[in-house]
Short mmCIF file of C-alpha atoms in Angstrom, two decimals:
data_model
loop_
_atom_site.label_atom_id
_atom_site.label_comp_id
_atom_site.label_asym_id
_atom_site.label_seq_id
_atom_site.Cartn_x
_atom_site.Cartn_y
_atom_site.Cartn_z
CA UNK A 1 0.00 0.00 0.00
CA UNK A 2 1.43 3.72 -0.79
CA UNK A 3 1.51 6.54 1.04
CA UNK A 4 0.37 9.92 -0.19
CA UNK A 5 0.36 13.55 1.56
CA UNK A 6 -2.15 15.87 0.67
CA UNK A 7 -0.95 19.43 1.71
CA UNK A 8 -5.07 20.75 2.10
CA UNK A 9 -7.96 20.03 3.84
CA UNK A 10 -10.34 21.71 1.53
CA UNK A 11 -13.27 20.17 -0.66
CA UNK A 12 -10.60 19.60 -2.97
CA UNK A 13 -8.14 18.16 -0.50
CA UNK A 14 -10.75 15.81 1.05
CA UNK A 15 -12.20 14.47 -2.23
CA UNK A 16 -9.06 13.74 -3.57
CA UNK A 17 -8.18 11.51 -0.55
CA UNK A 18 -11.73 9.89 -1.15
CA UNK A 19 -10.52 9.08 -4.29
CA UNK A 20 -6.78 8.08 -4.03
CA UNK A 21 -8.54 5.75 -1.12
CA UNK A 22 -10.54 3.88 -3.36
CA UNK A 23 -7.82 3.63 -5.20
CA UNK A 24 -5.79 1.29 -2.81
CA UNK A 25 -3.53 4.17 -1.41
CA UNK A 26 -3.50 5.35 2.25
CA UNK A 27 -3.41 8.99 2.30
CA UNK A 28 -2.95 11.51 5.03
CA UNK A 29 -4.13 14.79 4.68
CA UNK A 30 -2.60 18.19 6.49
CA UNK A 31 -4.48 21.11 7.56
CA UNK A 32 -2.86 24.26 8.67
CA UNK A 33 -5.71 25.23 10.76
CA UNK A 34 -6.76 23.98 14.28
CA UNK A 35 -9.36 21.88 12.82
CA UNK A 36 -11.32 21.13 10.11
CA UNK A 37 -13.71 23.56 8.48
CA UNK A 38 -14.72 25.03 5.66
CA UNK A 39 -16.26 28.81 5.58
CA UNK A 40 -18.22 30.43 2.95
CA UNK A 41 -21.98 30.43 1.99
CA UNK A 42 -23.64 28.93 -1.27
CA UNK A 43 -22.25 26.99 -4.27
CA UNK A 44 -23.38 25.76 -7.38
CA UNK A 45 -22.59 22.60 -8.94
CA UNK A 46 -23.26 22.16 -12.64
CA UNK A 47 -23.85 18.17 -13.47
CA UNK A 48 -20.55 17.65 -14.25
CA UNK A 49 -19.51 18.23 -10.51
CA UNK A 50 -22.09 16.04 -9.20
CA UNK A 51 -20.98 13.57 -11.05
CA UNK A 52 -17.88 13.71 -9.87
CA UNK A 53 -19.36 13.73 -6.50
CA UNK A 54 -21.15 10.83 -7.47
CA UNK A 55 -17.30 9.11 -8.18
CA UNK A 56 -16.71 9.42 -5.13
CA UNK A 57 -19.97 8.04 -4.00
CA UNK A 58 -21.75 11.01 -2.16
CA UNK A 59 -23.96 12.08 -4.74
CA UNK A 60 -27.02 10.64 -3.37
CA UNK A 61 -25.99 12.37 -0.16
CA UNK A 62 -25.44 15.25 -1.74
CA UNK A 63 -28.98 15.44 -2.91
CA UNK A 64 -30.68 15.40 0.00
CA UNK A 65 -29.07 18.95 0.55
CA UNK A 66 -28.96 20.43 -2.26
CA UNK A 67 -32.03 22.36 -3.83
CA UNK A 68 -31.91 21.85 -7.75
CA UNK A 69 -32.54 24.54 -9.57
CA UNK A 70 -35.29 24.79 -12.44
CA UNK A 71 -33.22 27.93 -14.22
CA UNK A 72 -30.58 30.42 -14.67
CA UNK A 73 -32.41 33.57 -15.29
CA UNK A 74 -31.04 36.68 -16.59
CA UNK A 75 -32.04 39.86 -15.64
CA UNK A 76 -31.01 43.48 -17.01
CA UNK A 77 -30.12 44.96 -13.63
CA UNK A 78 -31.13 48.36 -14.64
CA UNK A 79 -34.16 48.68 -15.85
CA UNK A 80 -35.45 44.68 -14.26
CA UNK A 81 -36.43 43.17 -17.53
CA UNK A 82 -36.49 39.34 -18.04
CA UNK A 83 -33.31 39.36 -20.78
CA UNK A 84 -33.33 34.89 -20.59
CA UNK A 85 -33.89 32.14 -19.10
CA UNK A 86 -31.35 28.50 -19.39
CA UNK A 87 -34.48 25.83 -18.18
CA UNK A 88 -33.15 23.02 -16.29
CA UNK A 89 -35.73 20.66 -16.15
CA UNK A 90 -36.50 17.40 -17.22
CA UNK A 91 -34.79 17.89 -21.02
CA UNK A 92 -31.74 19.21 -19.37
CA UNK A 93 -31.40 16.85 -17.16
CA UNK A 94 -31.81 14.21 -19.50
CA UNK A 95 -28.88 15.70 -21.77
CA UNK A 96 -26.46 16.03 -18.89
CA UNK A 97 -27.12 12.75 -17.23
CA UNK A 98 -27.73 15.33 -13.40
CA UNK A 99 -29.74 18.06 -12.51
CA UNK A 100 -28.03 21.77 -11.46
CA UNK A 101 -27.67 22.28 -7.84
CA UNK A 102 -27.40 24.71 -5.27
CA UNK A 103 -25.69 24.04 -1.96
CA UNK A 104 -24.27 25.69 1.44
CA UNK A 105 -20.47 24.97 1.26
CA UNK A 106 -19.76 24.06 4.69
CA UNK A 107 -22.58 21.31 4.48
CA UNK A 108 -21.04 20.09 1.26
CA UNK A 109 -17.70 20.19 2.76
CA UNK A 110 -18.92 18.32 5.99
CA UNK A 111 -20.06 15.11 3.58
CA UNK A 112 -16.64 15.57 2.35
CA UNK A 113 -14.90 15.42 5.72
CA UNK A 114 -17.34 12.71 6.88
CA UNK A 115 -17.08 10.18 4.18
CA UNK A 116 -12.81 10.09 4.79
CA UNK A 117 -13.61 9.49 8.22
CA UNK A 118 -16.06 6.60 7.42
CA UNK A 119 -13.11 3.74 7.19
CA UNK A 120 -9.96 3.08 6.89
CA UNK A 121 -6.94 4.71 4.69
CA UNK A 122 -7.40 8.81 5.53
CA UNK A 123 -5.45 9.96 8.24
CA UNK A 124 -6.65 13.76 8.72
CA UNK A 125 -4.10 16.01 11.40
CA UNK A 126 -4.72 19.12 12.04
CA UNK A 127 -2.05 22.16 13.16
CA UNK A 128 0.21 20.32 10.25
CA UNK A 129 0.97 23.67 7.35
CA UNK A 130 3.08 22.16 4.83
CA UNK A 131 5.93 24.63 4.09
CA UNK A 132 8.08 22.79 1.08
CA UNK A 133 8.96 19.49 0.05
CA UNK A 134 12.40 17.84 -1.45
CA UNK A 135 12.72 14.82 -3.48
CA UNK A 136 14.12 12.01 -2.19
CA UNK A 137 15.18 8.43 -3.60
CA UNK A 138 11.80 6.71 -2.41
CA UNK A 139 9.74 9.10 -2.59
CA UNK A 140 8.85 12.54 -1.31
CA UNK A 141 9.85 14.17 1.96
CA UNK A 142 7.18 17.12 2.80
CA UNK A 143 8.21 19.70 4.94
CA UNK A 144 5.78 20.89 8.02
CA UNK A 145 5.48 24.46 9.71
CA UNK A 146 6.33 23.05 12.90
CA UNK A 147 9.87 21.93 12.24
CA UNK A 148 8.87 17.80 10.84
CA UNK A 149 8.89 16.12 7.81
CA UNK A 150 6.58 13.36 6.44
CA UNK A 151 8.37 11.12 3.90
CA UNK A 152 5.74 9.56 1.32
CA UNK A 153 5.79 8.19 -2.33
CA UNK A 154 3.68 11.52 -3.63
CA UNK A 155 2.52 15.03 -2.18
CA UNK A 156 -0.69 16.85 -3.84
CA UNK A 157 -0.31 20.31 -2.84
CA UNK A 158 -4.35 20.94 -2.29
CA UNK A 159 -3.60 24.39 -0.51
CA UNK A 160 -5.61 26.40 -2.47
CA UNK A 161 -4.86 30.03 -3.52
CA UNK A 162 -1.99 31.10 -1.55
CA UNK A 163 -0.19 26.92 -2.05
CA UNK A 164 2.84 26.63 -0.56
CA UNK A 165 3.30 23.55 -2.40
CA UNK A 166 2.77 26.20 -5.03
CA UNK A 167 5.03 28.75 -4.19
CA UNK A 168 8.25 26.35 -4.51
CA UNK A 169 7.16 24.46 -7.82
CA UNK A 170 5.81 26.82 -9.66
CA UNK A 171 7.24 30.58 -7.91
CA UNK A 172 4.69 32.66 -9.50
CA UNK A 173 4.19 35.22 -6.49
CA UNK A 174 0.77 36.48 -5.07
CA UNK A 175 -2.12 36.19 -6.93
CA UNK A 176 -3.41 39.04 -9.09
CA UNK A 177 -6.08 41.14 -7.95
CA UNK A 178 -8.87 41.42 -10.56
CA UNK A 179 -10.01 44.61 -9.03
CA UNK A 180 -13.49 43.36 -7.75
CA UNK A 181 -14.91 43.24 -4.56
CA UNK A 182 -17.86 40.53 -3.79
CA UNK A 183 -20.09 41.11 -0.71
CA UNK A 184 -21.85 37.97 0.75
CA UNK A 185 -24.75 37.11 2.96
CA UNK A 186 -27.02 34.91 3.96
CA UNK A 187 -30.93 35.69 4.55
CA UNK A 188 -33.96 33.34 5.88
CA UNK A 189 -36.29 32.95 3.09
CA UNK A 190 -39.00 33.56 5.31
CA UNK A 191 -37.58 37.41 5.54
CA UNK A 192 -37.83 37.29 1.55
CA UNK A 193 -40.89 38.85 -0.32
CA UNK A 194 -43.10 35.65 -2.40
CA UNK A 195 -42.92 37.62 -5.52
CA UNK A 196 -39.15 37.12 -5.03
CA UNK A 197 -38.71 33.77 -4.37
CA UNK A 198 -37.20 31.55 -7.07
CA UNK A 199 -35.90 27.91 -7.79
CA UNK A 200 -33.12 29.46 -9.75
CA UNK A 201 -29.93 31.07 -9.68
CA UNK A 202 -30.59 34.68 -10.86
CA UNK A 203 -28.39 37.33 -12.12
CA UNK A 204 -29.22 40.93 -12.00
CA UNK A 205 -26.41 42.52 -14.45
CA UNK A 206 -25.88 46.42 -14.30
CA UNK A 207 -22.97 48.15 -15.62
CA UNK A 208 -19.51 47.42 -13.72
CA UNK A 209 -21.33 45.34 -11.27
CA UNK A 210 -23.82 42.71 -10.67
CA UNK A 211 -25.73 40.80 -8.10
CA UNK A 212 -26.69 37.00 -7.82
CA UNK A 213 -29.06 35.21 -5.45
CA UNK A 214 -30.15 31.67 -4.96
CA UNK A 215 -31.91 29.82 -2.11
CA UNK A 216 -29.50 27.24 -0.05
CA UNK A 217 -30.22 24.88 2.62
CA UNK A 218 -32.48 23.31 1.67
CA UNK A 219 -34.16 26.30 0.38
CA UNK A 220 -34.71 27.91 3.76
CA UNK A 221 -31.95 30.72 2.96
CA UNK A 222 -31.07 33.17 0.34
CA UNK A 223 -27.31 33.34 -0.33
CA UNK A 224 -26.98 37.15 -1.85
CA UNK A 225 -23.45 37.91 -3.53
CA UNK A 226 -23.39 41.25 -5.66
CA UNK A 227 -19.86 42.22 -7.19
CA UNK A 228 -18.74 45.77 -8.35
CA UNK A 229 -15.59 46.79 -10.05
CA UNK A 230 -14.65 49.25 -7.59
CA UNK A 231 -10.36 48.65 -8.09
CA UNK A 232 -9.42 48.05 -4.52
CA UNK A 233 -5.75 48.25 -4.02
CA UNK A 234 -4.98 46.01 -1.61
CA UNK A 235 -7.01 42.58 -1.23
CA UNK A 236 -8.87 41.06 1.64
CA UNK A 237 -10.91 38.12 2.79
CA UNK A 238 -13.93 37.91 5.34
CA UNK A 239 -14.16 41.69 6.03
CA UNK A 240 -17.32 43.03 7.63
CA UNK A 241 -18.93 45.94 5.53
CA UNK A 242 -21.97 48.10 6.60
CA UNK A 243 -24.93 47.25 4.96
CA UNK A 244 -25.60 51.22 3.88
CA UNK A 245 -21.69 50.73 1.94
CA UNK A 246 -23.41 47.52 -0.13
CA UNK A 247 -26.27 49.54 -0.87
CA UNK A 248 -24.60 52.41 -2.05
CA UNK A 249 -22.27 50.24 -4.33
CA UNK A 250 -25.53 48.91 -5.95
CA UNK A 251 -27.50 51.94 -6.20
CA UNK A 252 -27.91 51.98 -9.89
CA UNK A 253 -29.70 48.77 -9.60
CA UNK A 254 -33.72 48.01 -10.35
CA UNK A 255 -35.98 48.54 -7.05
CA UNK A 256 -36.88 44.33 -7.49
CA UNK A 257 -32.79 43.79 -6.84
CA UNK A 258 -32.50 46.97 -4.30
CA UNK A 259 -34.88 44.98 -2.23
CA UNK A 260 -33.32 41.59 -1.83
CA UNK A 261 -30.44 43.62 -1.18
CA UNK A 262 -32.32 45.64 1.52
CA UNK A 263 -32.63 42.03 3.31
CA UNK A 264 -28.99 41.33 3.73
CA UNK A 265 -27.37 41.73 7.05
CA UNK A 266 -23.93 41.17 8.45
CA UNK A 267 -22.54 41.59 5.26
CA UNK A 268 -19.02 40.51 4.63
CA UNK A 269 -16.27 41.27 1.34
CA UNK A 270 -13.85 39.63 -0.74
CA UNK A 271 -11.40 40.90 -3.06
CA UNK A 272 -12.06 38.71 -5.75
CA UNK A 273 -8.36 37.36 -7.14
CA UNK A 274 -6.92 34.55 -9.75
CA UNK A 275 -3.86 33.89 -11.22
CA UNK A 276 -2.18 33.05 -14.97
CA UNK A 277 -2.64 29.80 -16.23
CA UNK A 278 0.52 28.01 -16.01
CA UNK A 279 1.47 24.81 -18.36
CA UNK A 280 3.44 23.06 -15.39
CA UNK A 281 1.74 22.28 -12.34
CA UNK A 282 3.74 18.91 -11.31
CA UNK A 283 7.28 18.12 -10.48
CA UNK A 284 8.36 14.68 -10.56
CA UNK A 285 6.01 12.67 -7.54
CA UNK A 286 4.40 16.27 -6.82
CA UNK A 287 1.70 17.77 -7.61
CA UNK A 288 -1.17 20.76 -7.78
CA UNK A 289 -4.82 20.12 -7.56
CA UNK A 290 -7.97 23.07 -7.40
CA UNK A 291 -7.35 26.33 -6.49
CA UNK A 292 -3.26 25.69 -6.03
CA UNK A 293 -3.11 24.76 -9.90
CA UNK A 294 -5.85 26.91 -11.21
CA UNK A 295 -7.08 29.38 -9.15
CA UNK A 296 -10.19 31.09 -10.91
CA UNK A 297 -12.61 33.73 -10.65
CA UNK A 298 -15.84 32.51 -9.40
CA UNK A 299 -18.14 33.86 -12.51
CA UNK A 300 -17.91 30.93 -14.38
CA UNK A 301 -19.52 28.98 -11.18
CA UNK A 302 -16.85 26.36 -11.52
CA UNK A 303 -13.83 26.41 -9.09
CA UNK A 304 -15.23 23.60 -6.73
CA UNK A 305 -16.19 21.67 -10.05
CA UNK A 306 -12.74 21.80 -11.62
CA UNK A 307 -11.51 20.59 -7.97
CA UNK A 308 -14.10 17.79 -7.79
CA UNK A 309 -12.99 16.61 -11.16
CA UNK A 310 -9.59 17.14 -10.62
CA UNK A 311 -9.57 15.02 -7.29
CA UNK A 312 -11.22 12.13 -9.46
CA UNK A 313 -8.91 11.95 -12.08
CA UNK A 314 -6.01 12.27 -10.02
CA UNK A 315 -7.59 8.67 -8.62
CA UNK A 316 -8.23 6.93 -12.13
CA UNK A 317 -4.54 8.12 -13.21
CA UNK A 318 -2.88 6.79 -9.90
CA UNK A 319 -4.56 3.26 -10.06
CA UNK A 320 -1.21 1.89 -9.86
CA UNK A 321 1.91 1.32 -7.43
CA UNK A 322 4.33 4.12 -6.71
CA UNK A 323 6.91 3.40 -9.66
CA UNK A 324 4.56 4.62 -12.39
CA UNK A 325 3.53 7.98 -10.19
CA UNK A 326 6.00 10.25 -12.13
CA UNK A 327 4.82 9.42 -15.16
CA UNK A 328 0.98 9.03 -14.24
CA UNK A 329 1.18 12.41 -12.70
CA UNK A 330 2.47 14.10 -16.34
CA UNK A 331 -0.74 12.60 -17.11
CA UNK A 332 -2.82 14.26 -14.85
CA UNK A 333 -1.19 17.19 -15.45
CA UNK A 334 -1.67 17.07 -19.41
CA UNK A 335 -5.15 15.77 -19.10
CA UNK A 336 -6.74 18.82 -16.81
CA UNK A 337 -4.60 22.02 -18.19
CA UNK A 338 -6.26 22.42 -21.06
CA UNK A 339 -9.81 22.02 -19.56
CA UNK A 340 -9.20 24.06 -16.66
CA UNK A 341 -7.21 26.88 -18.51
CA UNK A 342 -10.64 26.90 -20.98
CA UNK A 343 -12.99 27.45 -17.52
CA UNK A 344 -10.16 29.94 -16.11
CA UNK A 345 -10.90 31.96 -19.50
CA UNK A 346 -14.49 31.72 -19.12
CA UNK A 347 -14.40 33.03 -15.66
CA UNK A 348 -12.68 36.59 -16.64
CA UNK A 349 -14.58 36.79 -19.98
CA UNK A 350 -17.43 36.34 -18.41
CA UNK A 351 -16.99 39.95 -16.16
CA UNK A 352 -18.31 41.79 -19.45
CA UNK A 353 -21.00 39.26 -19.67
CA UNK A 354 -22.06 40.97 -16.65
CA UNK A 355 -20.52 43.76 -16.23
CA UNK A 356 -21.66 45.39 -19.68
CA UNK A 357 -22.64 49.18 -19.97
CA UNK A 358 -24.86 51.21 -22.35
CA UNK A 359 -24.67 50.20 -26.23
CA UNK A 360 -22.96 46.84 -25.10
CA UNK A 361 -25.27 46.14 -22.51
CA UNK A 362 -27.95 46.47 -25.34
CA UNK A 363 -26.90 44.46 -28.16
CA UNK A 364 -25.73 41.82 -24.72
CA UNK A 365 -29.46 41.84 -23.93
CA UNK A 366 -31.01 41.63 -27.93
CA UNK A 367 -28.09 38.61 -28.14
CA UNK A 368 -29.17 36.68 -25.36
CA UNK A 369 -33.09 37.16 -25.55
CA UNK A 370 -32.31 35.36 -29.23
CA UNK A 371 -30.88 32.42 -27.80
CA UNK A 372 -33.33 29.33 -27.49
CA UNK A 373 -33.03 26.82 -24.50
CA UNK A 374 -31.49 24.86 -27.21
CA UNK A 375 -28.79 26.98 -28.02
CA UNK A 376 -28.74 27.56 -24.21
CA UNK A 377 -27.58 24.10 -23.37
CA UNK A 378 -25.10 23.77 -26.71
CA UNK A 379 -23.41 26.31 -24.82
CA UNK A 380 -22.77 24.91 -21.89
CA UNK A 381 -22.54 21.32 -23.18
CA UNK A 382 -18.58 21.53 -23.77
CA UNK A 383 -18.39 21.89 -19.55
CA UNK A 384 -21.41 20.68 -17.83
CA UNK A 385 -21.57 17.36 -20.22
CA UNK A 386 -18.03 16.12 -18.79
CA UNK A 387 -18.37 12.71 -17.59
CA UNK A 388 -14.47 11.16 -18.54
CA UNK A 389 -12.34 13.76 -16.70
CA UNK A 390 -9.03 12.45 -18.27
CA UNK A 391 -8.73 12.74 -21.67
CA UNK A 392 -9.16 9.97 -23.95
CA UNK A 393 -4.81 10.05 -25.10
CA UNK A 394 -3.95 10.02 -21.30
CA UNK A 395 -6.11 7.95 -19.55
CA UNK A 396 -3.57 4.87 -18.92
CA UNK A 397 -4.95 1.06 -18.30
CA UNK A 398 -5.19 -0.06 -14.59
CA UNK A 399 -2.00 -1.19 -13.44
CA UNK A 400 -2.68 -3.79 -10.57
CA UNK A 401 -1.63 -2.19 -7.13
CA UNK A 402 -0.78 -5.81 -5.79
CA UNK A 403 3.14 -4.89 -6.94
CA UNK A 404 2.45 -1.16 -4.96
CA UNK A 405 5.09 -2.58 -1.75
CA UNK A 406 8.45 -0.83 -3.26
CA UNK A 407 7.81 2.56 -2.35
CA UNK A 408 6.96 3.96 1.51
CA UNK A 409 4.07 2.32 3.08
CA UNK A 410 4.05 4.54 5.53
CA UNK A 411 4.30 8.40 6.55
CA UNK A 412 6.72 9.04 9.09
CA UNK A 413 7.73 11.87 10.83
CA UNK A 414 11.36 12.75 11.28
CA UNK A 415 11.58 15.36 13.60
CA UNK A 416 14.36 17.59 11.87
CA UNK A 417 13.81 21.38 11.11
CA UNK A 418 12.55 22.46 7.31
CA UNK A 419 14.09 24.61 5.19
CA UNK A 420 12.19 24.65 2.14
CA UNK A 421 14.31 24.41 -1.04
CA UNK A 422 14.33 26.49 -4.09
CA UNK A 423 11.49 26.06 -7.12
CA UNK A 424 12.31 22.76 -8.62
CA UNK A 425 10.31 23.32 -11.51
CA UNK A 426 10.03 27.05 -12.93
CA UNK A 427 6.71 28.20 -13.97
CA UNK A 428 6.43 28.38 -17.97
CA UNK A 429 5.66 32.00 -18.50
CA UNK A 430 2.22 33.03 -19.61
CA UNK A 431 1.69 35.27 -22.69
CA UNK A 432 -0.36 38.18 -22.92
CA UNK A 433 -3.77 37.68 -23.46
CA UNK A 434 -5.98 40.15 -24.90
CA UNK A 435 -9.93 39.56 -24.07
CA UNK A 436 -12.15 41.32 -26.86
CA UNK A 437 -15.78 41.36 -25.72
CA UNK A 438 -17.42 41.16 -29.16
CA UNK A 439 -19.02 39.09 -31.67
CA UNK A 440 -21.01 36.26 -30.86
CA UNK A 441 -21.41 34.43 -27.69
CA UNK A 442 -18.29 31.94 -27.16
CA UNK A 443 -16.03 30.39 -26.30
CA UNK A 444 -15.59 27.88 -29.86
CA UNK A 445 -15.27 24.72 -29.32
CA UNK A 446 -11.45 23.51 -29.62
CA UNK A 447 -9.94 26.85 -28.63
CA UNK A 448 -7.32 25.47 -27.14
CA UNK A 449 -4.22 28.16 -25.99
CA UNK A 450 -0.77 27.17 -27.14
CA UNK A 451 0.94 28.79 -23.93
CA UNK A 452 4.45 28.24 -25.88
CA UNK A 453 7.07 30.86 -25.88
CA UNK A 454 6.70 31.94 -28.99
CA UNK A 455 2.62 32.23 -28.72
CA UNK A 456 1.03 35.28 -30.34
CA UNK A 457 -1.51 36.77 -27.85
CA UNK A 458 -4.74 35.17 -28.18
CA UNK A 459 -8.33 37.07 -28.51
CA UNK A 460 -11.14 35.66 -26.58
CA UNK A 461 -14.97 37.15 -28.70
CA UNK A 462 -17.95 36.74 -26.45
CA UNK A 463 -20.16 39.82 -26.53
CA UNK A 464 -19.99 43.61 -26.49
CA UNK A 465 -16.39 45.93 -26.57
CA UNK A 466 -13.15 45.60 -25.85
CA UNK A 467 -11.56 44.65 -21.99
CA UNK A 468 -7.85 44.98 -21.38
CA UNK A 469 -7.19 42.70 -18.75
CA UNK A 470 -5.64 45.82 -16.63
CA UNK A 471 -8.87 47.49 -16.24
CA UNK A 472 -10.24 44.19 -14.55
#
């Protein structure tokens, strides 16, 4: 039996140790924090993330929380006009194989935590930051806060945005503020007018900013979550704001959104940041999974998806014993950049989706209100239709893991101090990228970004102007 270290305890942390588990490997996964918990309100998971959920077998758990939603309805934030609606009924849900769901993260991420406690193989410890790693003949020795080292056959850095795992194989430096603040809370939908009550995820889009709202728990909340562009300079996480501040951010918005937004108490802010997509995201036995690999904006609704998927194809490609794990983990690697790097683009492009003002807000609206549910779903069908999250040229055959006893069984902890060493494996430097908001709504199929060094920049069309990725 292996040993593997996951440096996270996230959702993407956990479900990858789900899934290395079934797999045959023991895994232990370190938290930096004092225990395990996950913050945060709602989150939506398109059918491609429940059926990764459903991989891991939780996805008839998962649906007794969840509240499945019958549409995505857009709204012109300005003057509160129906623009469209994506159904997702019956039809959808027969073309995607799962319905759309909403869900409260910390209950998703308590499944999570629950299911690698059900059994044997997951080792979870707490108060255990992972600071570096250095190769080592067998293996992989991984580098704790407090001074010890764990020696394994593999480490998956699952630290999310600010990875230390991160910081020494790739060495790309904070993340990049997109110059957007999101504001978040939570409202009993008892406190919410009928005539405002949906089944749906709903966008109100106004220029430079826009609000979302869906019901959680079960539907007996409202998670609220309007954005602006309002180009803070510094970021932050979790901060308390005034509920007057959120109002005056969204004053330019319809009285139907004004009063949802009216309802919202205890209001806290994000600065919303991301980072380049990066070719490179494993060196030799290690690697990056979720936010640590391809940290996103959240308008494409995806980041938890991309993890989900990521943590179950890191288990199909590691059905096998420790000697193939440099190799398999190329794999994984080759088979989830291009994917992820296509949702990362959809994220940003999606800000002028949303974000549009005057003549482009117009010809946004007359585009959209054109589109059938049809068209609607061929849309999202390249992402929400994923069941085989390893491409077809990498997915390997099963190597039997009866041969998996020449590598570390076990984890052990040494006891000597850490120095982390320098970046093993240098980030491949991202081109420019232009993103032109015009023409129709994208992106094409088989767009796929040759990141080389000798790339020409590459234009993204969607709808409306022009957006130089500075002004985000």
């Amino acid at each position: 039996m292996t040993a593997i270290v996951i440096a996270g305890g996230g959702i993407g942390g956990l479900a990858a140790a789900l899934s290395l588990r079934s797999r045959g490997h023991r895994v232990v996964v370190c938290e930096r924090n004092d225990e395990f918990a996950e913050l945060g309100a709602g989150i939506q998971l398109a059918p491609n993330g429940v059926h990764a959920l459903d991989r891991l077998g939780l996805a008839a758990a998962v649906h007794r929380i969840a509240v499945p939603v019958e549409e995505l309805r857009f709204m012109d934030g300005v003057s509160g006009d129906h623009v469209v609606s994506m159904p997702l009924g019956e039809r959808y849900r027969s073309r995607f194989g799962n319905a759309y769901v909403v869900v409260h993260r910390g209950e998703l991420y308590r499944l999570l935590l629950q299911a690698c406690r059900d059994g044997d193989g997951i080792e979870l410890r707490s108060s255990s930051q992972v600071v570096g790693y250095e190769h080592a003949d067998r293996g992989v020795r991984v580098g704790l806060e407090d001074g010890r080292t764990l020696t394994a056959d593999a480490l998956v850095g699952a630290d999310g945005l600010h990875s230390a795992v991160r910081a020494q194989l790739v060495g790309d430096g904070p993340p990049r503020n997109a110059g957007i603040t999101v504001f978040r809370s939570i409202v009993p939908m008892e406190r919410v007018p009928e005539d405002l009550r949906h089944r749906s995820v709903t966008w109100w889009a106004g220029p430079g900013r826009h609000f979302v709202h869906y019901p959680i728990v079960g539907g007996r909340y409202l998670n609220l979550a309007p954005s602006v562009e309002n180009r803070p300079t510094e970021t932050f996480a979790g901060v308390a704001v005034s509920a007057t501040e959120v109002r005056e951010e969204f004053a330019v918005l319809c009285d139907a959104a004004q009063r949802l937004l009216a309802l919202g108490t205890e209001w806290k802010a994000w600065v919303l940041v991301d980072r380049e997509p990066v070719d490179v995201w494993v060196d030799g036995r290690v690697a990056l999974l979720g936010d640590a690999a391809h940290p996103m904006l959240h308008y494409a609704a995806q980041g938890a998806c991309m993890a989900l998927e990521d943590a179950v194809a890191l288990g199909d490609l590691l059905n096998c014993s420790a000697e193939h794990f440099d190799v398999r983990l190329r794999r994984f690697n080759a088979a989830r950049r291009e994917r992820t790097t296509r949702v990362h683009r959809l994220a940003r492009d999606s800000i002028g989706l949303w974000h549009a003002r005057d003549e482009s807000a117009t010809a946004r609206n007359k585009a959209l209100a054109a589109m059938s549910a049809t068209d609607l779903h061929d849309y999202v069908a390249w992402l929400h239709e994923a069941r085989n999250f390893v491409a077809p040229d990498t997915a390997p055959q099963p190597v039997s893991s009866a041969t998996a006893t020449d590598r570390p069984s076990t984890v052990s902890g040494t006891g000597r101090s850490w120095t982390a060493p320098g970046a093993a494996s240098p980030s491949t430097p991202a081109d420019e990228v232009t993103y032109t908001l015009a023409g129709p709504l994208g992106p094409a199929d088989g767009d796929h970004v040759d990141r080389t060094a000798n790339s020409a920049p590459v234009e993204i069309h969607t709808l409306g102007g022009r957006l130089d990725p500075t002004d985000l």
